[in-house]
PDB file of C-alpha atoms and ligand atoms in Angstrom:
ATOM      1  CA  MET A   1     132.838  56.236 121.256  1.00 77.00           C
ATOM      2  CA  GLY A   2     135.810  57.520 119.220  1.00 86.00           C
ATOM      3  CA  THR A   3     135.432  60.002 116.407  1.00 87.00           C
ATOM      4  CA  LEU A   4     136.080  57.457 113.669  1.00 85.00           C
ATOM      5  CA  ASP A   5     133.336  55.223 115.114  1.00 88.00           C
ATOM      6  CA  SER A   6     130.980  57.926 113.872  1.00 90.00           C
ATOM      7  CA  PHE A   7     131.364  56.388 110.429  1.00 94.00           C
ATOM      8  CA  ASN A   8     130.639  52.849 111.566  1.00 97.00           C
ATOM      9  CA  LEU A   9     127.199  51.691 110.385  1.00 98.00           C
ATOM     10  CA  THR A  10     127.624  48.021 111.337  1.00 98.00           C
ATOM     11  CA  GLY A  11     124.278  46.259 111.588  1.00 97.00           C
ATOM     12  CA  LYS A  12     122.272  49.292 110.456  1.00 98.00           C
ATOM     13  CA  LYS A  13     119.503  48.749 107.918  1.00 98.00           C
ATOM     14  CA  ALA A  14     119.390  51.257 105.063  1.00 99.00           C
ATOM     15  CA  PHE A  15     117.523  51.870 101.857  1.00 99.00           C
ATOM     16  CA  ILE A  16     118.627  54.020  98.943  1.00 99.00           C
ATOM     17  CA  THR A  17     116.226  55.205  96.254  1.00 99.00           C
ATOM     18  CA  GLY A  18     117.792  55.595  92.828  1.00 98.00           C
ATOM     19  CA  GLY A  19     120.431  53.252  94.235  1.00 98.00           C
ATOM     20  CA  ALA A  20     121.034  51.248  91.062  1.00 98.00           C
ATOM     21  CA  ARG A  21     123.520  53.683  89.521  1.00 98.00           C
ATOM     22  CA  GLY A  22     125.176  57.091  89.795  1.00 98.00           C
ATOM     23  CA  ILE A  23     125.274  58.870  93.145  1.00 99.00           C
ATOM     24  CA  GLY A  24     122.941  56.323  94.774  1.00 99.00           C
ATOM     25  CA  LYS A  25     125.168  53.413  93.804  1.00 98.00           C
ATOM     26  CA  SER A  26     128.309  55.129  95.136  1.00 98.00           C
ATOM     27  CA  VAL A  27     126.590  55.831  98.443  1.00 99.00           C
ATOM     28  CA  ALA A  28     125.293  52.241  98.565  1.00 99.00           C
ATOM     29  CA  ARG A  29     128.879  50.999  98.331  1.00 98.00           C
ATOM     30  CA  ALA A  30     129.957  53.427 101.071  1.00 98.00           C
ATOM     31  CA  PHE A  31     127.105  52.342 103.377  1.00 98.00           C
ATOM     32  CA  ALA A  32     128.078  48.714 102.739  1.00 98.00           C
ATOM     33  CA  GLU A  33     131.770  49.444 103.441  1.00 98.00           C
ATOM     34  CA  ALA A  34     130.641  51.041 106.706  1.00 98.00           C
ATOM     35  CA  GLY A  35     128.815  47.802 107.590  1.00 98.00           C
ATOM     36  CA  ALA A  36     125.147  48.519 106.796  1.00 98.00           C
ATOM     37  CA  ASP A  37     122.726  46.176 105.027  1.00 98.00           C
ATOM     38  CA  VAL A  38     121.364  48.076 102.025  1.00 99.00           C
ATOM     39  CA  ALA A  39     118.138  47.825 100.016  1.00 99.00           C
ATOM     40  CA  ILE A  40     118.576  49.170  96.477  1.00 99.00           C
ATOM     41  CA  VAL A  41     115.291  50.799  95.489  1.00 99.00           C
ATOM     42  CA  ASP A  42     114.948  51.710  91.817  1.00 99.00           C
ATOM     43  CA  THR A  43     112.635  51.522  88.806  1.00 98.00           C
ATOM     44  CA  ASP A  44     115.421  49.686  86.967  1.00 98.00           C
ATOM     45  CA  LEU A  45     115.221  46.265  88.614  1.00 98.00           C
ATOM     46  CA  ARG A  46     117.958  44.638  86.577  1.00 98.00           C
ATOM     47  CA  ALA A  47     120.519  47.357  87.418  1.00 98.00           C
ATOM     48  CA  ALA A  48     119.360  47.313  91.058  1.00 99.00           C
ATOM     49  CA  GLU A  49     119.923  43.542  91.208  1.00 98.00           C
ATOM     50  CA  GLU A  50     123.411  43.929  89.748  1.00 98.00           C
ATOM     51  CA  THR A  51     124.260  46.621  92.313  1.00 98.00           C
ATOM     52  CA  ALA A  52     122.880  44.498  95.163  1.00 98.00           C
ATOM     53  CA  ALA A  53     124.959  41.511  94.010  1.00 98.00           C
ATOM     54  CA  GLU A  54     128.105  43.683  93.926  1.00 98.00           C
ATOM     55  CA  LEU A  55     127.409  44.928  97.457  1.00 98.00           C
ATOM     56  CA  GLU A  56     126.986  41.407  98.817  1.00 98.00           C
ATOM     57  CA  THR A  57     130.608  40.718  97.881  1.00 98.00           C
ATOM     58  CA  LEU A  58     131.468  43.186 100.660  1.00 98.00           C
ATOM     59  CA  GLY A  59     129.955  40.810 103.216  1.00 98.00           C
ATOM     60  CA  ILE A  60     126.706  42.617 103.987  1.00 98.00           C
ATOM     61  CA  ARG A  61     123.125  41.799 102.951  1.00 98.00           C
ATOM     62  CA  SER A  62     121.666  43.648 100.015  1.00 99.00           C
ATOM     63  CA  ILE A  63     118.341  43.333  98.227  1.00 99.00           C
ATOM     64  CA  ALA A  64     116.896  44.975  95.107  1.00 99.00           C
ATOM     65  CA  VAL A  65     113.362  46.355  95.305  1.00 98.00           C
ATOM     66  CA  ARG A  66     111.639  47.590  92.134  1.00 98.00           C
ATOM     67  CA  THR A  67     109.782  50.744  93.129  1.00 98.00           C
ATOM     68  CA  ASP A  68     108.613  53.921  91.453  1.00 99.00           C
ATOM     69  CA  VAL A  69     109.017  56.445  94.264  1.00 99.00           C
ATOM     70  CA  SER A  70     106.239  58.619  92.842  1.00 98.00           C
ATOM     71  CA  ASP A  71     103.667  55.822  93.312  1.00 98.00           C
ATOM     72  CA  PRO A  72     102.301  55.630  96.884  1.00 98.00           C
ATOM     73  CA  ALA A  73     101.228  51.982  96.540  1.00 98.00           C
ATOM     74  CA  ASP A  74     104.682  51.038  95.254  1.00 98.00           C
ATOM     75  CA  VAL A  75     106.308  52.813  98.213  1.00 98.00           C
ATOM     76  CA  ASP A  76     104.026  50.947 100.662  1.00 97.00           C
ATOM     77  CA  ARG A  77     105.038  47.630  99.056  1.00 98.00           C
ATOM     78  CA  MET A  78     108.706  48.678  99.195  1.00 98.00           C
ATOM     79  CA  VAL A  79     108.549  49.257 102.935  1.00 98.00           C
ATOM     80  CA  GLU A  80     106.791  45.925 103.519  1.00 98.00           C
ATOM     81  CA  THR A  81     109.488  44.119 101.526  1.00 98.00           C
ATOM     82  CA  ILE A  82     112.336  45.837 103.379  1.00 98.00           C
ATOM     83  CA  LEU A  83     110.746  45.178 106.776  1.00 98.00           C
ATOM     84  CA  ASP A  84     110.212  41.508 105.843  1.00 98.00           C
ATOM     85  CA  GLU A  85     113.851  41.146 104.753  1.00 98.00           C
ATOM     86  CA  PHE A  86     115.701  43.415 107.219  1.00 98.00           C
ATOM     87  CA  GLY A  87     113.272  43.748 110.147  1.00 98.00           C
ATOM     88  CA  THR A  88     113.627  47.528 110.448  1.00 98.00           C
ATOM     89  CA  ILE A  89     114.888  50.732 108.791  1.00 98.00           C
ATOM     90  CA  ASP A  90     117.569  52.911 110.438  1.00 98.00           C
ATOM     91  CA  ILE A  91     118.767  54.965 107.457  1.00 99.00           C
ATOM     92  CA  ALA A  92     116.926  56.244 104.385  1.00 99.00           C
ATOM     93  CA  PHE A  93     118.761  57.952 101.518  1.00 99.00           C
ATOM     94  CA  ASN A  94     115.998  59.433  99.368  1.00 99.00           C
ATOM     95  CA  ASN A  95     117.933  60.130  96.219  1.00 98.00           C
ATOM     96  CA  ALA A  96     115.952  59.113  93.115  1.00 99.00           C
ATOM     97  CA  GLY A  97     115.466  62.017  90.748  1.00 98.00           C
ATOM     98  CA  ILE A  98     115.176  63.031  87.118  1.00 98.00           C
ATOM     99  CA  CYS A  99     116.007  66.200  85.205  1.00 98.00           C
ATOM    100  CA  VAL A 100     114.177  67.422  82.099  1.00 98.00           C
ATOM    101  CA  ASN A 101     115.713  70.260  80.089  1.00 98.00           C
ATOM    102  CA  GLU A 102     112.850  72.080  78.395  1.00 98.00           C
ATOM    103  CA  LYS A 103     112.017  75.752  78.118  1.00 98.00           C
ATOM    104  CA  ALA A 104     109.204  76.769  80.459  1.00 98.00           C
ATOM    105  CA  GLU A 105     107.072  78.056  77.587  1.00 98.00           C
ATOM    106  CA  ASP A 106     107.343  74.693  75.812  1.00 98.00           C
ATOM    107  CA  MET A 107     107.044  72.408  78.854  1.00 98.00           C
ATOM    108  CA  SER A 108     103.924  70.246  78.908  1.00 98.00           C
ATOM    109  CA  PHE A 109     101.827  69.827  82.045  1.00 98.00           C
ATOM    110  CA  GLU A 110     102.742  66.116  82.011  1.00 98.00           C
ATOM    111  CA  THR A 111     106.486  66.848  82.052  1.00 98.00           C
ATOM    112  CA  TRP A 112     106.134  69.393  84.855  1.00 98.00           C
ATOM    113  CA  LYS A 113     104.073  66.932  86.892  1.00 98.00           C
ATOM    114  CA  ARG A 114     106.432  63.994  86.287  1.00 98.00           C
ATOM    115  CA  VAL A 115     109.446  65.943  87.561  1.00 99.00           C
ATOM    116  CA  ILE A 116     107.594  67.185  90.637  1.00 99.00           C
ATOM    117  CA  ASP A 117     106.045  63.750  91.284  1.00 99.00           C
ATOM    118  CA  ILE A 118     109.429  61.970  91.279  1.00 99.00           C
ATOM    119  CA  ASN A 119     111.750  64.635  92.715  1.00 99.00           C
ATOM    120  CA  LEU A 120     109.485  66.154  95.377  1.00 99.00           C
ATOM    121  CA  THR A 121     106.480  63.900  96.018  1.00 99.00           C
ATOM    122  CA  GLY A 122     108.745  60.840  95.770  1.00 99.00           C
ATOM    123  CA  ILE A 123     110.936  62.216  98.539  1.00 98.00           C
ATOM    124  CA  PHE A 124     107.877  62.986 100.667  1.00 99.00           C
ATOM    125  CA  LEU A 125     106.495  59.457 100.189  1.00 99.00           C
ATOM    126  CA  THR A 126     109.737  57.614 100.941  1.00 99.00           C
ATOM    127  CA  ALA A 127     110.636  59.947 103.835  1.00 99.00           C
ATOM    128  CA  ARG A 128     107.136  59.514 105.306  1.00 98.00           C
ATOM    129  CA  ALA A 129     107.439  55.738 105.006  1.00 98.00           C
ATOM    130  CA  ALA A 130     110.865  55.721 106.686  1.00 98.00           C
ATOM    131  CA  GLY A 131     109.778  58.272 109.297  1.00 98.00           C
ATOM    132  CA  ARG A 132     106.840  56.123 110.395  1.00 98.00           C
ATOM    133  CA  VAL A 133     109.173  53.197 111.107  1.00 98.00           C
ATOM    134  CA  MET A 134     111.831  55.404 112.759  1.00 98.00           C
ATOM    135  CA  ILE A 135     109.334  57.199 115.022  1.00 98.00           C
ATOM    136  CA  LYS A 136     108.275  53.778 116.363  1.00 98.00           C
ATOM    137  CA  ASN A 137     111.957  52.800 116.771  1.00 97.00           C
ATOM    138  CA  GLY A 138     112.878  55.952 118.691  1.00 98.00           C
ATOM    139  CA  GLY A 139     115.259  57.291 116.051  1.00 98.00           C
ATOM    140  CA  GLY A 140     116.820  57.171 112.619  1.00 98.00           C
ATOM    141  CA  SER A 141     118.516  59.198 109.924  1.00 98.00           C
ATOM    142  CA  ILE A 142     116.933  60.392 106.692  1.00 99.00           C
ATOM    143  CA  ILE A 143     119.052  62.061 104.008  1.00 99.00           C
ATOM    144  CA  ASN A 144     117.458  63.596 100.930  1.00 99.00           C
ATOM    145  CA  THR A 145     119.226  64.505  97.696  1.00 99.00           C
ATOM    146  CA  ALA A 146     118.444  68.112  96.881  1.00 99.00           C
ATOM    147  CA  SER A 147     120.829  70.021  94.576  1.00 98.00           C
ATOM    148  CA  MET A 148     122.626  73.304  94.130  1.00 98.00           C
ATOM    149  CA  SER A 149     119.726  73.818  91.683  1.00 98.00           C
ATOM    150  CA  GLY A 150     117.605  74.386  94.792  1.00 98.00           C
ATOM    151  CA  HIS A 151     119.754  77.473  95.439  1.00 98.00           C
ATOM    152  CA  ILE A 152     120.621  78.882  92.002  1.00 98.00           C
ATOM    153  CA  VAL A 153     119.328  78.742  88.428  1.00 98.00           C
ATOM    154  CA  ASN A 154     121.579  76.653  86.203  1.00 98.00           C
ATOM    155  CA  VAL A 155     122.706  77.958  82.834  1.00 98.00           C
ATOM    156  CA  PRO A 156     122.725  77.493  79.902  1.00 98.00           C
ATOM    157  CA  GLN A 157     120.146  74.681  80.102  1.00 98.00           C
ATOM    158  CA  PRO A 158     116.496  75.386  80.948  1.00 98.00           C
ATOM    159  CA  GLN A 159     115.108  73.217  83.802  1.00 98.00           C
ATOM    160  CA  CYS A 160     112.524  75.175  85.782  1.00 98.00           C
ATOM    161  CA  ALA A 161     110.640  72.112  87.105  1.00 98.00           C
ATOM    162  CA  TYR A 162     113.864  70.499  88.337  1.00 98.00           C
ATOM    163  CA  ASN A 163     115.061  73.680  90.052  1.00 98.00           C
ATOM    164  CA  ALA A 164     111.673  74.232  91.717  1.00 99.00           C
ATOM    165  CA  SER A 165     111.528  70.601  92.870  1.00 99.00           C
ATOM    166  CA  LYS A 166     114.982  70.793  94.455  1.00 99.00           C
ATOM    167  CA  ALA A 167     114.281  74.082  96.251  1.00 99.00           C
ATOM    168  CA  ALA A 168     111.168  72.423  97.673  1.00 99.00           C
ATOM    169  CA  VAL A 169     113.175  69.382  98.804  1.00 99.00           C
ATOM    170  CA  ILE A 170     115.344  71.677 100.942  1.00 99.00           C
ATOM    171  CA  LEU A 171     112.366  73.145 102.799  1.00 99.00           C
ATOM    172  CA  LEU A 172     110.623  69.773 103.006  1.00 99.00           C
ATOM    173  CA  THR A 173     113.812  68.483 104.673  1.00 99.00           C
ATOM    174  CA  LYS A 174     113.778  71.312 107.219  1.00 99.00           C
ATOM    175  CA  SER A 175     110.044  70.855 107.849  1.00 99.00           C
ATOM    176  CA  LEU A 176     110.427  67.141 108.558  1.00 99.00           C
ATOM    177  CA  ALA A 177     113.506  67.817 110.713  1.00 99.00           C
ATOM    178  CA  VAL A 178     111.499  70.134 112.958  1.00 99.00           C
ATOM    179  CA  GLU A 179     108.441  67.843 113.126  1.00 98.00           C
ATOM    180  CA  TRP A 180     110.455  64.718 113.883  1.00 99.00           C
ATOM    181  CA  ALA A 181     113.202  66.161 116.114  1.00 98.00           C
ATOM    182  CA  PRO A 182     111.266  65.132 119.264  1.00 98.00           C
ATOM    183  CA  TYR A 183     111.414  61.514 118.042  1.00 98.00           C
ATOM    184  CA  ASN A 184     115.182  61.605 117.412  1.00 98.00           C
ATOM    185  CA  VAL A 185     114.524  61.152 113.699  1.00 99.00           C
ATOM    186  CA  ARG A 186     117.073  63.385 111.955  1.00 99.00           C
ATOM    187  CA  VAL A 187     116.391  64.712 108.457  1.00 99.00           C
ATOM    188  CA  ASN A 188     119.111  66.384 106.399  1.00 99.00           C
ATOM    189  CA  CYS A 189     119.823  66.944 102.722  1.00 99.00           C
ATOM    190  CA  VAL A 190     122.790  67.283 100.425  1.00 99.00           C
ATOM    191  CA  SER A 191     123.003  69.758  97.560  1.00 99.00           C
ATOM    192  CA  PRO A 192     125.566  68.555  95.042  1.00 99.00           C
ATOM    193  CA  GLY A 193     126.957  70.690  92.243  1.00 98.00           C
ATOM    194  CA  TYR A 194     127.679  69.114  88.862  1.00 98.00           C
ATOM    195  CA  ILE A 195     128.573  65.444  89.385  1.00 98.00           C
ATOM    196  CA  GLY A 196     129.577  63.103  86.580  1.00 98.00           C
ATOM    197  CA  THR A 197     126.762  60.540  86.185  1.00 98.00           C
ATOM    198  CA  GLU A 198     124.386  59.452  83.417  1.00 97.00           C
ATOM    199  CA  MET A 199     122.263  62.471  84.303  1.00 97.00           C
ATOM    200  CA  THR A 200     125.011  64.931  83.310  1.00 97.00           C
ATOM    201  CA  LEU A 201     127.704  63.247  81.204  1.00 97.00           C
ATOM    202  CA  LYS A 202     125.458  62.918  78.141  1.00 96.00           C
ATOM    203  CA  ALA A 203     125.193  66.741  77.949  1.00 97.00           C
ATOM    204  CA  VAL A 204     128.580  67.064  76.256  1.00 97.00           C
ATOM    205  CA  ASP A 205     127.842  70.528  74.812  1.00 97.00           C
ATOM    206  CA  TRP A 206     127.148  72.057  78.222  1.00 98.00           C
ATOM    207  CA  ILE A 207     129.988  70.505  80.220  1.00 98.00           C
ATOM    208  CA  PRO A 208     132.636  73.140  79.310  1.00 98.00           C
ATOM    209  CA  THR A 209     130.295  75.928  80.516  1.00 98.00           C
ATOM    210  CA  TRP A 210     129.512  74.046  83.729  1.00 98.00           C
ATOM    211  CA  GLU A 211     133.214  73.496  84.404  1.00 98.00           C
ATOM    212  CA  SER A 212     134.156  77.107  83.720  1.00 98.00           C
ATOM    213  CA  LEU A 213     131.388  78.332  86.080  1.00 98.00           C
ATOM    214  CA  THR A 214     132.668  76.058  88.872  1.00 98.00           C
ATOM    215  CA  PRO A 215     135.546  77.694  90.805  1.00 98.00           C
ATOM    216  CA  MET A 216     137.272  74.299  91.076  1.00 98.00           C
ATOM    217  CA  ASN A 217     137.038  74.243  87.275  1.00 98.00           C
ATOM    218  CA  ARG A 218     135.731  70.675  87.060  1.00 98.00           C
ATOM    219  CA  MET A 219     132.755  68.460  87.797  1.00 98.00           C
ATOM    220  CA  GLY A 220     132.702  66.315  90.920  1.00 98.00           C
ATOM    221  CA  LYS A 221     132.645  62.525  91.085  1.00 98.00           C
ATOM    222  CA  PRO A 222     129.968  60.546  92.949  1.00 98.00           C
ATOM    223  CA  GLU A 223     132.672  59.270  95.350  1.00 98.00           C
ATOM    224  CA  GLU A 224     133.275  62.874  96.429  1.00 98.00           C
ATOM    225  CA  LEU A 225     129.830  62.924  98.085  1.00 98.00           C
ATOM    226  CA  THR A 226     129.869  59.607  99.875  1.00 98.00           C
ATOM    227  CA  ALA A 227     131.794  60.421 103.075  1.00 97.00           C
ATOM    228  CA  ALA A 228     129.450  63.343 103.777  1.00 98.00           C
ATOM    229  CA  ILE A 229     126.407  61.120 103.406  1.00 98.00           C
ATOM    230  CA  VAL A 230     127.866  58.373 105.612  1.00 98.00           C
ATOM    231  CA  TYR A 231     128.574  61.107 108.171  1.00 98.00           C
ATOM    232  CA  LEU A 232     124.967  62.337 108.076  1.00 98.00           C
ATOM    233  CA  ALA A 233     123.737  58.742 108.416  1.00 98.00           C
ATOM    234  CA  GLY A 234     125.781  57.941 111.489  1.00 97.00           C
ATOM    235  CA  TYR A 235     126.339  58.723 115.133  1.00 95.00           C
ATOM    236  CA  GLY A 236     128.704  61.638 114.437  1.00 95.00           C
ATOM    237  CA  ALA A 237     125.754  63.667 113.159  1.00 97.00           C
ATOM    238  CA  SER A 238     123.578  62.953 116.217  1.00 97.00           C
ATOM    239  CA  PHE A 239     122.908  66.707 116.813  1.00 98.00           C
ATOM    240  CA  THR A 240     122.741  67.540 113.101  1.00 98.00           C
ATOM    241  CA  THR A 241     119.245  67.840 111.695  1.00 98.00           C
ATOM    242  CA  GLY A 242     117.563  70.164 109.227  1.00 99.00           C
ATOM    243  CA  THR A 243     120.814  71.045 107.543  1.00 98.00           C
ATOM    244  CA  ASP A 244     121.623  71.206 103.836  1.00 98.00           C
ATOM    245  CA  LEU A 245     125.189  70.279 102.955  1.00 98.00           C
ATOM    246  CA  VAL A 246     126.249  72.014  99.722  1.00 98.00           C
ATOM    247  CA  ILE A 247     129.011  70.076  97.932  1.00 99.00           C
ATOM    248  CA  ASP A 248     129.634  71.933  94.700  1.00 98.00           C
ATOM    249  CA  GLY A 249     133.298  72.967  94.239  1.00 98.00           C
ATOM    250  CA  ALA A 250     132.179  76.484  95.309  1.00 98.00           C
ATOM    251  CA  PHE A 251     129.748  76.878  92.368  1.00 98.00           C
ATOM    252  CA  THR A 252     127.119  78.654  94.482  1.00 98.00           C
ATOM    253  CA  CYS A 253     129.701  81.047  95.987  1.00 98.00           C
ATOM    254  CA  ALA A 254     130.809  82.574  92.711  1.00 95.00           C
TER     255      ALA A 254
HETATM  256  P1  NAD B   1     121.246  58.979  87.568  1.00 51.13           P
HETATM  257  O1  NAD B   1     120.288  59.307  86.470  1.00 51.13           O
HETATM  258  O2  NAD B   1     122.571  58.413  87.238  1.00 51.13           O
HETATM  259  O3  NAD B   1     120.558  57.977  88.631  1.00 51.13           O
HETATM  260  C1  NAD B   1     119.236  58.145  89.036  1.00 51.13           C
HETATM  261  C2  NAD B   1     118.677  56.812  89.481  1.00 51.13           C
HETATM  262  O4  NAD B   1     117.323  57.036  89.917  1.00 51.13           O
HETATM  263  C3  NAD B   1     118.606  55.779  88.345  1.00 51.13           C
HETATM  264  O5  NAD B   1     119.071  54.521  88.803  1.00 51.13           O
HETATM  265  C4  NAD B   1     117.123  55.735  87.997  1.00 51.13           C
HETATM  266  O6  NAD B   1     116.687  54.477  87.480  1.00 51.13           O
HETATM  267  C5  NAD B   1     116.480  56.041  89.354  1.00 51.13           C
HETATM  268  N1  NAD B   1     115.121  56.569  89.245  1.00 51.13           N
HETATM  269  C6  NAD B   1     114.672  57.518  88.375  1.00 51.13           C
HETATM  270  N2  NAD B   1     113.353  57.709  88.562  1.00 51.13           N
HETATM  271  C7  NAD B   1     112.970  56.894  89.572  1.00 51.13           C
HETATM  272  C8  NAD B   1     111.733  56.646  90.214  1.00 51.13           C
HETATM  273  N3  NAD B   1     110.609  57.257  89.826  1.00 51.13           N
HETATM  274  N4  NAD B   1     111.703  55.748  91.228  1.00 51.13           N
HETATM  275  C9  NAD B   1     112.835  55.091  91.606  1.00 51.13           C
HETATM  276  N5  NAD B   1     114.024  55.276  91.016  1.00 51.13           N
HETATM  277  C10 NAD B   1     114.092  56.168  90.009  1.00 51.13           C
HETATM  278  O7  NAD B   1     121.371  60.350  88.358  1.00 51.13           O
HETATM  279  P2  NAD B   1     122.346  60.851  89.550  1.00 51.13           P
HETATM  280  O8  NAD B   1     123.168  61.932  88.987  1.00 51.13           O
HETATM  281  O9  NAD B   1     122.945  59.701  90.261  1.00 51.13           O
HETATM  282  O10 NAD B   1     121.241  61.566  90.459  1.00 51.13           O
HETATM  283  C11 NAD B   1     120.868  61.111  91.763  1.00 51.13           C
HETATM  284  C12 NAD B   1     120.231  62.284  92.480  1.00 51.13           C
HETATM  285  O11 NAD B   1     121.191  63.343  92.596  1.00 51.13           O
HETATM  286  C13 NAD B   1     119.036  62.906  91.762  1.00 51.13           C
HETATM  287  O12 NAD B   1     118.056  63.281  92.711  1.00 51.13           O
HETATM  288  C14 NAD B   1     119.622  64.132  91.114  1.00 51.13           C
HETATM  289  O13 NAD B   1     118.644  65.128  90.883  1.00 51.13           O
HETATM  290  C15 NAD B   1     120.614  64.537  92.157  1.00 51.13           C
HETATM  291  N6  NAD B   1     121.675  65.435  91.701  1.00 51.13           N
HETATM  292  C16 NAD B   1     122.502  65.066  90.692  1.00 51.13           C
HETATM  293  C17 NAD B   1     123.497  65.940  90.290  1.00 51.13           C
HETATM  294  C18 NAD B   1     124.446  65.607  89.166  1.00 51.13           C
HETATM  295  O14 NAD B   1     125.145  66.536  88.716  1.00 51.13           O
HETATM  296  N7  NAD B   1     124.518  64.355  88.713  1.00 51.13           N
HETATM  297  C19 NAD B   1     123.633  67.179  90.925  1.00 51.13           C
HETATM  298  C20 NAD B   1     122.783  67.516  91.970  1.00 51.13           C
HETATM  299  C21 NAD B   1     121.797  66.624  92.345  1.00 51.13           C
END
């Protein structure tokens, strides 16, 4: 197999949580361009359906599945739907996440729990669901979206629950990688820096600070993450598991 074949996902069956927009949507398009069938998993069914329809114009199959990743029953239903439609799961991009900017002393228990439930427990639930299928299949690739916030504390905005959730995603990724290595189920994560999506672009007052703290002096675009995630999904990463790929314009180096 040639090196460029590493990026060929023809016939693979993938799901992407938080796939309706932002980073998830960009990666969905990249998976589709690489030949995979893609299930768009999101709480926003209408946006997920629009994304799935766009992907089908690329000649692959795509379905929208309304799922709250923090709800175990929803995740069970999601897997049943994907297995009914696609027959199996080869690639899981566990990417859904939220960020709440509140000072720790003012943060309610409910807010703390919501962030942890979606960003950490949601990744556990969807990774566990994918892992069960992949263990039976004899292999697969799971990629989780962590963040540079799992490595550093962002300023000026307060976001302790988010940062804690993302640090935990990195060690959850490594834990699953070690447990599932004997089954050829690879588990990796990506840690993006500031990327222009709905999550960040509304924070107009903070953007100049974020840019000036990034050695590349700008935010990244979702498309600047996609090749790395296709790489982790495919054959080229067949000995790569338990790694965290930081893609942040050198933010965490400075
Ligand atoms: P976004 O807000 O544009 O997209 C998030 C998507 O997740 C939305 O479609 C939303 O409907 C969906 N979602 C939210 N809660 C969900 C739930 N409970 N179940 C299912 N779907 C849910 O954000 P984005 O910037 O594309 O973020 C994607 C991931 O990347 C997140 O995990 C985020 O923490 C992470 N991340 C983002 C940045 C950034 O700068 N944008 C940086 C590092 C990490």
